[in-house]
Coordinates of C-alpha atoms in Angstrom, one line a residue:
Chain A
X1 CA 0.0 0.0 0.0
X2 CA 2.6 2.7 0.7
X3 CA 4.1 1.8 -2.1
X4 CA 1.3 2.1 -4.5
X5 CA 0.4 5.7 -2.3
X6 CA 4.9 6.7 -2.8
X7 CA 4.6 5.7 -6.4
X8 CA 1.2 7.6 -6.9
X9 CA 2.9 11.3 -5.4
X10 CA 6.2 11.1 -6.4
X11 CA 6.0 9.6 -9.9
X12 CA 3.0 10.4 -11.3
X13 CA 1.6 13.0 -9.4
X14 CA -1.7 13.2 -10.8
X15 CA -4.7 12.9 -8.8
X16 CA -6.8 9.6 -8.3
X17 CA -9.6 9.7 -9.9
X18 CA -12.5 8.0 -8.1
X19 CA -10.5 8.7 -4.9
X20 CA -13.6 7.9 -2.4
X21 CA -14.4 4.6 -4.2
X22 CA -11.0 3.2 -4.3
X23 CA -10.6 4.3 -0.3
X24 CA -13.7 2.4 0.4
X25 CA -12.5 -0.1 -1.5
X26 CA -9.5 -0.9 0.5
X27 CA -11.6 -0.4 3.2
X28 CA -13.7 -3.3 2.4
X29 CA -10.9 -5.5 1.0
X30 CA -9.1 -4.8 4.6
X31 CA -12.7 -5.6 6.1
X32 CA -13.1 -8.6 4.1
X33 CA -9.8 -10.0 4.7
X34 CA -10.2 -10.0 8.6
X35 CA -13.5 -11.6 8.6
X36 CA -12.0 -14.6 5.9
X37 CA -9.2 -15.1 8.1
X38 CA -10.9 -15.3 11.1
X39 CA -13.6 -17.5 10.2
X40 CA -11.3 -19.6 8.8
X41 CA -9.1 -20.0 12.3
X42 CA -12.3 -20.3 14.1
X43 CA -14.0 -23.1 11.9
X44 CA -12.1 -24.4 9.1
X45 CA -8.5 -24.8 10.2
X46 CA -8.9 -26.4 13.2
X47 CA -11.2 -29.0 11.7
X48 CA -9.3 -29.5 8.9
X49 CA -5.9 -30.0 10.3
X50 CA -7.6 -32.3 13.2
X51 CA -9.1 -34.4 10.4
X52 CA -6.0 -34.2 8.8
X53 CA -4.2 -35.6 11.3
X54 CA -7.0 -38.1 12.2
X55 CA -6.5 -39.4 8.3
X56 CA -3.3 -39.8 8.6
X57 CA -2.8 -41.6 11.5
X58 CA -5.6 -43.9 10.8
X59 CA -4.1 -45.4 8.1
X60 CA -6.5 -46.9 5.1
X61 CA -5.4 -45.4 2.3
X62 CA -8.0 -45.0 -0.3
X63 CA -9.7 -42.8 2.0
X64 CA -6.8 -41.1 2.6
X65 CA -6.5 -40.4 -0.7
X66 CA -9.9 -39.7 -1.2
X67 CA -10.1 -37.6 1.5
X68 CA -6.6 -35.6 0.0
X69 CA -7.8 -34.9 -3.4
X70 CA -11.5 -33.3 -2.0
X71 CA -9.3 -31.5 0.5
X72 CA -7.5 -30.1 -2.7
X73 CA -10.3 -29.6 -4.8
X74 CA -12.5 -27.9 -2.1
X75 CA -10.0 -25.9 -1.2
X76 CA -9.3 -24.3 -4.1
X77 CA -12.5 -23.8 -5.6
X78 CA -13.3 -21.4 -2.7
X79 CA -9.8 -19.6 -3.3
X80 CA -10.6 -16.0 -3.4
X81 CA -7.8 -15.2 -5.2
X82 CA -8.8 -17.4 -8.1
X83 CA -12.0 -15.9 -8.5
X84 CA -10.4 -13.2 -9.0
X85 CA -8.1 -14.3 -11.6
X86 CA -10.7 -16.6 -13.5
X87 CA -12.9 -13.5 -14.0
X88 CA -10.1 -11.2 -14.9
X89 CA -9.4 -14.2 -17.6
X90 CA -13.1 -14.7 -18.9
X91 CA -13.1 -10.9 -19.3
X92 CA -9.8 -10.7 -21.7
X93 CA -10.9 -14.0 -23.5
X94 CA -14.1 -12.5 -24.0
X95 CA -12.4 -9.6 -25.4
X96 CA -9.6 -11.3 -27.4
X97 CA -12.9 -13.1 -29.2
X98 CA -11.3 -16.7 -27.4
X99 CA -15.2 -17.0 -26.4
X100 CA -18.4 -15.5 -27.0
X101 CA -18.9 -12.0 -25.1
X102 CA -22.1 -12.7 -23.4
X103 CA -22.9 -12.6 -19.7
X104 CA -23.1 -16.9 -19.7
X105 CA -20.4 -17.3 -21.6
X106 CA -17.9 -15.7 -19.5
X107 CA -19.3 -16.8 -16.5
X108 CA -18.9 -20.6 -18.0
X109 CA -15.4 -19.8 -19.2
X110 CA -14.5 -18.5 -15.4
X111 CA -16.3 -21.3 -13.5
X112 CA -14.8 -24.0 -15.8
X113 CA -11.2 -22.4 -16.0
X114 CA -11.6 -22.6 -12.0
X115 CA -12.7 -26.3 -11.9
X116 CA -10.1 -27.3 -14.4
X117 CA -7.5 -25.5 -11.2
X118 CA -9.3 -27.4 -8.8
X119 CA -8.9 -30.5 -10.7
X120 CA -5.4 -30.4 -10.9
X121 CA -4.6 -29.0 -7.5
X122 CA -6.8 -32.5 -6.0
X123 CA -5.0 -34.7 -8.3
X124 CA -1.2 -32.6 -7.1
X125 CA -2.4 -33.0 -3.7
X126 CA -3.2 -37.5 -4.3
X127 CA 0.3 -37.4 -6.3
X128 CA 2.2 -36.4 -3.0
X129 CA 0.5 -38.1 -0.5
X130 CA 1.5 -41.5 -2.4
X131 CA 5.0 -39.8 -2.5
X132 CA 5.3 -39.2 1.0
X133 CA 3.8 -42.6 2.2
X134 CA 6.7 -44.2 -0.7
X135 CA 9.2 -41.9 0.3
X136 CA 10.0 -40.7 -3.1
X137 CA 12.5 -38.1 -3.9
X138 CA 10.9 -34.9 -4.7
X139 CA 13.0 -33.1 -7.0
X140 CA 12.7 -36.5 -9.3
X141 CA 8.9 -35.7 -9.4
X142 CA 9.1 -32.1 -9.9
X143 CA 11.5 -32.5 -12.8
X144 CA 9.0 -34.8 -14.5
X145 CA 6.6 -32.1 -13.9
X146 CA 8.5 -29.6 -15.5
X147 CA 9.0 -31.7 -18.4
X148 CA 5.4 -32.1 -18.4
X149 CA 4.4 -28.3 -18.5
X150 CA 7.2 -28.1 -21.2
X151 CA 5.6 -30.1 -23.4
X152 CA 2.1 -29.1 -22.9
X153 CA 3.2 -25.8 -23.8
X154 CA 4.2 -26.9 -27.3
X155 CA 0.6 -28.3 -28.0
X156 CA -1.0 -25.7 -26.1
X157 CA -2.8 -22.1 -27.9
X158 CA -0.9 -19.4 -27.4
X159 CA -3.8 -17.3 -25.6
X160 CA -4.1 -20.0 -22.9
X161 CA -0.4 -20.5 -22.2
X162 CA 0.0 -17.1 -19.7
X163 CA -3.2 -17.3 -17.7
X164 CA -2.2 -21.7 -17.2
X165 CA 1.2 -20.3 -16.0
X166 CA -0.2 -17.8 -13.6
X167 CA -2.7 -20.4 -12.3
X168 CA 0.3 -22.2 -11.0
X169 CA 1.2 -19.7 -8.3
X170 CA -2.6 -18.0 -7.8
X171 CA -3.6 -21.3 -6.0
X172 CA -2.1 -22.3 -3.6
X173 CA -2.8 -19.3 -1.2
X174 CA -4.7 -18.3 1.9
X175 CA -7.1 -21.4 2.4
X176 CA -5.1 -24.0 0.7
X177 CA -1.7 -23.4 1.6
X178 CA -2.8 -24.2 6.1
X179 CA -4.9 -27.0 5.3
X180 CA -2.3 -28.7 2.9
X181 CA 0.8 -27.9 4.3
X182 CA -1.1 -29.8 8.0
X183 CA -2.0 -33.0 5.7
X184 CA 1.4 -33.3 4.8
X185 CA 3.6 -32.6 8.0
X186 CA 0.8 -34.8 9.5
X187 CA 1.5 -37.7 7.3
X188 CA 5.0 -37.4 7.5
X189 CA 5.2 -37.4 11.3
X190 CA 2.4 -40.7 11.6
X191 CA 4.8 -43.1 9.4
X192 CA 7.6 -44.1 10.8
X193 CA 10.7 -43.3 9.0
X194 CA 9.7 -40.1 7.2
X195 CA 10.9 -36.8 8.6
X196 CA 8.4 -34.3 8.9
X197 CA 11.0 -31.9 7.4
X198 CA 12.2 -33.3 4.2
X199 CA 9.0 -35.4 3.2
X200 CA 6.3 -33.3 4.7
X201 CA 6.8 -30.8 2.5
X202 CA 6.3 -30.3 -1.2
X203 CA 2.6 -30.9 -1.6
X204 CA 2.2 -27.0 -2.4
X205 CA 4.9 -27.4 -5.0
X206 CA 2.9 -30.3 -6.6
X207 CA -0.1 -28.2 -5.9
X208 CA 1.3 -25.2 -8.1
X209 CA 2.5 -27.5 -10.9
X210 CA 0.0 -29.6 -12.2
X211 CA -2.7 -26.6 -12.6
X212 CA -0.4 -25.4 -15.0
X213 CA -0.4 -29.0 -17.2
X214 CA -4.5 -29.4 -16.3
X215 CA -5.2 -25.5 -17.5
X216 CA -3.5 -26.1 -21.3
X217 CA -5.6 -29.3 -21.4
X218 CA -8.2 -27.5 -20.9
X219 CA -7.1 -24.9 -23.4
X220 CA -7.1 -27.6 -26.1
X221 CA -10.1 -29.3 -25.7
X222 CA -11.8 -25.6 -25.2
Chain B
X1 CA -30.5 -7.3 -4.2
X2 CA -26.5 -7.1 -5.7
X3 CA -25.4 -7.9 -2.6
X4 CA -27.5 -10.8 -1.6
X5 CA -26.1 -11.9 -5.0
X6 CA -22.7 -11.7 -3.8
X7 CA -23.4 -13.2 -0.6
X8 CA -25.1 -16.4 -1.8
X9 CA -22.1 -16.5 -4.8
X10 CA -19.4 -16.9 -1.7
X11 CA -21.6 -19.4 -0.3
X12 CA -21.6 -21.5 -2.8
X13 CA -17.7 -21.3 -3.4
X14 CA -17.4 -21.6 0.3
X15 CA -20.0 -24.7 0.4
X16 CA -17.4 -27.7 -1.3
X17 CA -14.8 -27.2 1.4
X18 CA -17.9 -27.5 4.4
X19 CA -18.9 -30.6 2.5
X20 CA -16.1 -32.2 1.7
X21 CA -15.6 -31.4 6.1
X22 CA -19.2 -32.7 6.7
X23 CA -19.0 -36.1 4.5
X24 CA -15.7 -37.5 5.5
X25 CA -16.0 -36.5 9.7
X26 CA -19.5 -38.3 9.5
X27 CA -18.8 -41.1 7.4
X28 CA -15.0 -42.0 8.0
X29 CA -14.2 -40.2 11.7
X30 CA -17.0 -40.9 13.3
X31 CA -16.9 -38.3 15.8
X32 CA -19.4 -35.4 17.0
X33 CA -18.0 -32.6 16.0
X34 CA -16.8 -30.0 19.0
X35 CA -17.9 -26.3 19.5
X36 CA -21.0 -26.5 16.6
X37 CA -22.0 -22.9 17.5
X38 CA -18.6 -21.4 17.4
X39 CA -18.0 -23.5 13.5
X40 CA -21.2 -21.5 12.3
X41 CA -20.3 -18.7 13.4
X42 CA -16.6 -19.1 11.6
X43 CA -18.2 -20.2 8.6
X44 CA -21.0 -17.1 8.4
X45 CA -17.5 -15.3 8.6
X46 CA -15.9 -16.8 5.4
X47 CA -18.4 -15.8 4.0
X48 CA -19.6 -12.7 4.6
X49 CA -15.2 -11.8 4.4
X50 CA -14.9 -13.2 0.6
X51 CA -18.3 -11.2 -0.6
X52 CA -16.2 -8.2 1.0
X53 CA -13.0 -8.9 -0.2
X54 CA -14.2 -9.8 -3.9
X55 CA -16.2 -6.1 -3.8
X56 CA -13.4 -4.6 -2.6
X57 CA -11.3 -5.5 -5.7
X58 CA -13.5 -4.7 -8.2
X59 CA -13.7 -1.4 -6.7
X60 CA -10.0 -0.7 -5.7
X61 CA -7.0 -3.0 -6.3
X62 CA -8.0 -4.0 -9.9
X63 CA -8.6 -0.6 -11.3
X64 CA -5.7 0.7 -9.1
X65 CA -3.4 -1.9 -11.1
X66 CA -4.5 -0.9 -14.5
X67 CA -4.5 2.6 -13.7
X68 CA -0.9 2.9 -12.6
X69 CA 0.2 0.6 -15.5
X70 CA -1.5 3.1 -17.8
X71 CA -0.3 6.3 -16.2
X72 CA 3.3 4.6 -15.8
X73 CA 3.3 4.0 -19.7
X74 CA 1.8 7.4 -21.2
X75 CA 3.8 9.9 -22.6
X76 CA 5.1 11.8 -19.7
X77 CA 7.7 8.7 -18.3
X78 CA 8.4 7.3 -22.0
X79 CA 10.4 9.9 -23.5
X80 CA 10.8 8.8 -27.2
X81 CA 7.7 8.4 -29.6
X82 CA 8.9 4.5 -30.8
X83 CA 10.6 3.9 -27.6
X84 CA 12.4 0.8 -26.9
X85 CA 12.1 -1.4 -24.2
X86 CA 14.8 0.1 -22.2
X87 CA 12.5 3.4 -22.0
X88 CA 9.8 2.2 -19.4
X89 CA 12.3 1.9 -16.5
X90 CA 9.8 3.2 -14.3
X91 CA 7.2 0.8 -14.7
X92 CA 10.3 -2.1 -14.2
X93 CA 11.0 -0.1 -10.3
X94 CA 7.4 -0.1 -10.1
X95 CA 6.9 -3.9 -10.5
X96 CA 9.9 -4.5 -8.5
X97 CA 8.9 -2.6 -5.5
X98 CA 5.5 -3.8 -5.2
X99 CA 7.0 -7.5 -5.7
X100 CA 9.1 -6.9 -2.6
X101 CA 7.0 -5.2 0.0
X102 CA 4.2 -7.6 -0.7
X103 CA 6.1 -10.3 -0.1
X104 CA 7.9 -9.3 2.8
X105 CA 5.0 -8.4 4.7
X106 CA 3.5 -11.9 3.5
X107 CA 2.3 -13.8 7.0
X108 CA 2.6 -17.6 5.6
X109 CA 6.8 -16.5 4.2
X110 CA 7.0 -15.3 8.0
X111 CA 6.0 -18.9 9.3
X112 CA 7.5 -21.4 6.1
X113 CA 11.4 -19.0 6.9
X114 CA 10.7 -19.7 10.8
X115 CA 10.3 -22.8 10.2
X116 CA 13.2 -23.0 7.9
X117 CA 15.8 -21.4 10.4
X118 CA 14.5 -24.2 12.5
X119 CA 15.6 -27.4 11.0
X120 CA 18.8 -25.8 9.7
X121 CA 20.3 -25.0 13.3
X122 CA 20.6 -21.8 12.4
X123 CA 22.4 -22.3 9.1
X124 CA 19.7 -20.6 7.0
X125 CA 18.4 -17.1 9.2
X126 CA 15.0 -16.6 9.0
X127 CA 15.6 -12.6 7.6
X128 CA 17.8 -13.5 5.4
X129 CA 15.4 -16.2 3.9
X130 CA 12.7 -13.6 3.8
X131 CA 14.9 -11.1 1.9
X132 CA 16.0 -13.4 -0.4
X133 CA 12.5 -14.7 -1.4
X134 CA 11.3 -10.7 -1.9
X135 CA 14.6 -9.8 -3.9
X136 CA 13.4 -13.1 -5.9
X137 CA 9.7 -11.9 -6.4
X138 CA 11.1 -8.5 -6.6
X139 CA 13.2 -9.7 -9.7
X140 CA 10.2 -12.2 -11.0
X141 CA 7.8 -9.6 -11.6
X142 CA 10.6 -6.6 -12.9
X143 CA 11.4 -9.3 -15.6
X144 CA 8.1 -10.6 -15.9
X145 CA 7.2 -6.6 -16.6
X146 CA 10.4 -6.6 -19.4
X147 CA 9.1 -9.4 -21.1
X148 CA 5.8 -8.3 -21.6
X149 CA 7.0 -4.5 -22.8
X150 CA 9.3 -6.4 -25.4
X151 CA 7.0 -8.9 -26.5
X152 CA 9.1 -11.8 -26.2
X153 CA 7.0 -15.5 -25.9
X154 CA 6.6 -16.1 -22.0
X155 CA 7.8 -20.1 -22.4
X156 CA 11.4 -19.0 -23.2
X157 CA 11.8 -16.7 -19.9
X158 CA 9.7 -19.9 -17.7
X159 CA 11.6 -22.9 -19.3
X160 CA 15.2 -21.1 -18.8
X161 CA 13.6 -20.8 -15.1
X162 CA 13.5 -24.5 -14.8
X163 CA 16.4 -25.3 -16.3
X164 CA 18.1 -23.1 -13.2
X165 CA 15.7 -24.8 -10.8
X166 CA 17.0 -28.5 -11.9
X167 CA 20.7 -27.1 -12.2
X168 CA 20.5 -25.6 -8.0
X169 CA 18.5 -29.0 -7.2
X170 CA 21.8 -31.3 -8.0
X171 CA 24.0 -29.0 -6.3
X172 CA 21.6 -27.8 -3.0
X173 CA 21.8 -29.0 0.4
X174 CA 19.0 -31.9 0.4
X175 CA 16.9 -30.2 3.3
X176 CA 16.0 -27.3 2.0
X177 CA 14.6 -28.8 -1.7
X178 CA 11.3 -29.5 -0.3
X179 CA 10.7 -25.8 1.6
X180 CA 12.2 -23.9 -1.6
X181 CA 10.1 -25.7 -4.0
X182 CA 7.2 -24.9 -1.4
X183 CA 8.1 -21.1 -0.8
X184 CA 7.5 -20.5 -4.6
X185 CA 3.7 -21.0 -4.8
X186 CA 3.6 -19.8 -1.2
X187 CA 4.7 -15.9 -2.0
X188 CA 1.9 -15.0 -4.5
X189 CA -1.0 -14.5 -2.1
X190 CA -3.9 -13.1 -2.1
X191 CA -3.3 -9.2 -2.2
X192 CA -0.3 -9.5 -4.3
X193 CA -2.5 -11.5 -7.2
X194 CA -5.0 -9.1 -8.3
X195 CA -2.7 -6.0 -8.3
X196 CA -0.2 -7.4 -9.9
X197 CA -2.3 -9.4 -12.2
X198 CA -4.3 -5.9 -12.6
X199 CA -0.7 -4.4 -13.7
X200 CA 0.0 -6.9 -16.5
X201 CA -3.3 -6.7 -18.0
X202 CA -2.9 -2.8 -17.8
X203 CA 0.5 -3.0 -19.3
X204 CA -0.4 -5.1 -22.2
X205 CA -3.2 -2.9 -23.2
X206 CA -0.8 0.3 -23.0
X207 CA 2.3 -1.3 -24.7
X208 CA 1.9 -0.3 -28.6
X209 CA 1.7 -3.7 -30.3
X210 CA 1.1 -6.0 -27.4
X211 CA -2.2 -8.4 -27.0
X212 CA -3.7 -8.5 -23.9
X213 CA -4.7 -12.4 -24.4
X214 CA -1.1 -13.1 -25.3
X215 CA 0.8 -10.9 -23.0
X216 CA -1.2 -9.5 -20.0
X217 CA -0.5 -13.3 -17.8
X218 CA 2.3 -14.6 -16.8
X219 CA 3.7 -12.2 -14.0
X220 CA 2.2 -14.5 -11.4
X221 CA 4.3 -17.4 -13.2
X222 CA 7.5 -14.9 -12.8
X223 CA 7.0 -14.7 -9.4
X224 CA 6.3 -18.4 -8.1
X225 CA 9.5 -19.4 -9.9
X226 CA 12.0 -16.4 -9.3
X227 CA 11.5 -17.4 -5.2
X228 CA 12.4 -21.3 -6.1
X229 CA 16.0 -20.0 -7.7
X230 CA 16.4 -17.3 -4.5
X231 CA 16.6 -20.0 -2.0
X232 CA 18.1 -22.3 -3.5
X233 CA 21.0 -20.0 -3.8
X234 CA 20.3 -19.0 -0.3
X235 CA 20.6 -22.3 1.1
X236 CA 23.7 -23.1 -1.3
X237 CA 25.3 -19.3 -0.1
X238 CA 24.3 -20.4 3.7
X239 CA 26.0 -23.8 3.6
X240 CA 29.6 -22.5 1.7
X241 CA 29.9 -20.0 4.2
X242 CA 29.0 -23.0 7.0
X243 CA 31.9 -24.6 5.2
X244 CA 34.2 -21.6 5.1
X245 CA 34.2 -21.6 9.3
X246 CA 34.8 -24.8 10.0

């Protein structure tokens, strides 16, 4: 913020227009933020890391892993940050004449572009549980991954390529990121012979990898 | 009536996480759940929070972006009529500055470099880990800014990325692999996404020549990679000077 408010007087040195909307504005995105957060420490996180836990100490693992890739999914289909994004991307495809401009359209675009994350974040999420519980290297993994977004990229359109990229790093954020990171240093600390250190994490890195590979899919069949 | 629109949108993004919640501690745990009144009231919080937060940057951060990507760009800081992309220096300090303070004052880096200073005995310092992520987002987005003013195709700039990322794994301490590859998708969070997806949307549209569908993404892919490469180098800095003393 102060930078945006330093760059604004001593750069441009114009005047903001719409100067009362934008201050309520920030008032409401500061608003908004407290009230997410603290929900989410009063309800969600401590239910989710308990059930986290609980999951991984009880030990069948196609609930587990059931469990892991609706944790993932759910998670980031509620991403506020991703809302954000999707709708931003539905307005410039619209725009660009990817999709129709109409009001359904878009909204399809956005909602699907946002399932597609949520797809791949759930399957990232299954992915490193099974490497944690095998005790898999993960740079071996991540390598492959790369690999894989490499040559997605080739096949790929061109207008999808940027907003797949971006998708990487706008999901794993303020909802996700808790939840995820306690399934993993949970699982790592309930089976013996994994440290919580080295093996617990890494899910988030899966988690902001295979978006990017799911998202050109979905550019291609679109 | 717009807001109760809102409202019941947030529910229903909020809705999958409270089921997925619901199912599995009924079905598989088996176990009343504790402090009902208190989870309602948590949950009537989400919500109402994200219908805020979603107004709010519709109505500030998103036009803020654009706005200071189009002022940055017009013909008061560019000097020359074709100017190259050398000329928009302001709008790479720009990018870089926002990348930084964001970041720094990120709550989840605080708790991933505590963490980090931690289970390295002191090796890695938890400062030091935080500047070097923000100089690494700082850097992401400043060349993620450069690349779209000069047009260049974003996979060359990302794939050169990983090719650095690979290279540090085979030669970085083993401990830290896991926490760098983590801190990159941990960095972009939720205020730092809009306005700095706002700011490459604006930019695209402003550049002479550049396509908004093409060119405006890809600054958040900047900045969940440049972080990866920072502490890598970090950890790899950290552990030759650990040598150095001994």
């Amino acid at each position: 913020m102060v930078v945006v408010i330093g760059f604004q007087l001593a750069v441009i040195r114009q005047p903001l227009p719409n100067a009362l909307e934008m201050v309520s504005g920030t008032l409401m995105i500061v608003l908004g933020l407290t009230l997410f957060v603290q929900g989410l420490e009063q309800a969600l996180f401590p239910l989710g890391e308990s059930m986290a836990y609980a999951f991984a100490r009880k030990g069948s693992l196609p609930w587990l892993l059931a469990f892991a890739f609706a944790l993932g999914f759910s998670t980031t289909v509620a991403e506020p940050a991703l809302i954000a994004v999707a709708d931003k991307a539905s307005e410039v495809a619209a725009l660009g004449g990817m999709i129709r401009d109409s009001e359904s359209s878009r909204h399809h675009y956005a909602l699907g572009l946002r399932l597609t994350v949520a797809l791949g974040v759930g399957f990232a999420i299954v992915i490193g549980v099974i490497r944690i519980i095998k005790g898999w290297p993960l740079h071996y993994l991540m390598i492959l991954g790369y690999v894989g977004v490499v040559i997605m990229t080739v096949f790929a359109p061109p207008e999808i390529i940027g907003v797949a990229y971006d998708s990487g790093g706008v999901t794993t954020s303020t909802i996700t990121v808790p939840l995820v990171t306690a399934l993993g240093v949970g699982l790592a600390s309930a089976i013996k012979g994994r440290n919580p250190v080295v093996d617990g994490f890494g899910l988030i890195a899966f988690a902001s990898l295979t978006p990017m590979i799911f998202v050109m899919i979905y550019g291609l069949i679109l | 009536m717009k807001t109760l629109w809102i409202l019941w949108q947030s529910f229903r993004d909020i809705l999958p996480i409270a089921a997925t919640i619901a199912v599995f501690q009924v079905l598989v745990i088996r176990r009343p759940i504790a402090n009902l009144g208190r989870l309602l009231a948590g949950f009537i919080y989400v919500v109402l929070g994200m219908a805020l937060f979603l107004q709010g940057l519709d109505m500030a951060l998103f036009p803020l972006g654009e706005l200071m990507a189009t002022q940055l760009t017009s013909g008061d800081f560019i000097p020359a009529q074709n100017a190259d992309a050398g000329d928009y220096i302001w709008v790479y300090l720009f990018a870089a500055s926002i990348g930084f303070a964001t970041t720094l004052a990120e709550p989840s880096l605080l708790a991933v470099a505590i963490k980090a200073q931690e289970i390295s005995g002191g090796g890695i310092n938890a400062w030091g880990l935080r500047l070097a992520v923000s100089v690494g987002v700082a850097f992401g987005i400043a060349l993620g800014t450069y690349r779209i003013v000069s047009g260049d195709p974003l996979y060359l700039y990302i794939v050169t990325g990983y090719v650095i990322v690979i290279i540090q794994t085979l030669f970085a301490p083993k401990i830290i692999i896991g926490l760098a590859y983590d801190s990159g998708g941990v960095t972009t969070s939720t205020v730092t996404v809009p306005l700095v997806t706002a700011l490459g949307l604006g930019l695209a549209s402003s550049v002479p020549g550049r396509n908004v569908l093409l060119d405006g993404f890809g600054l958040i892919a900047f900045a969940s990679l440049f972080p990866i490469v920072a502490v890598l180098g970090y950890a790899q800095f950290a552990a030759w000077i650990g040598k150095d003393e001994e």
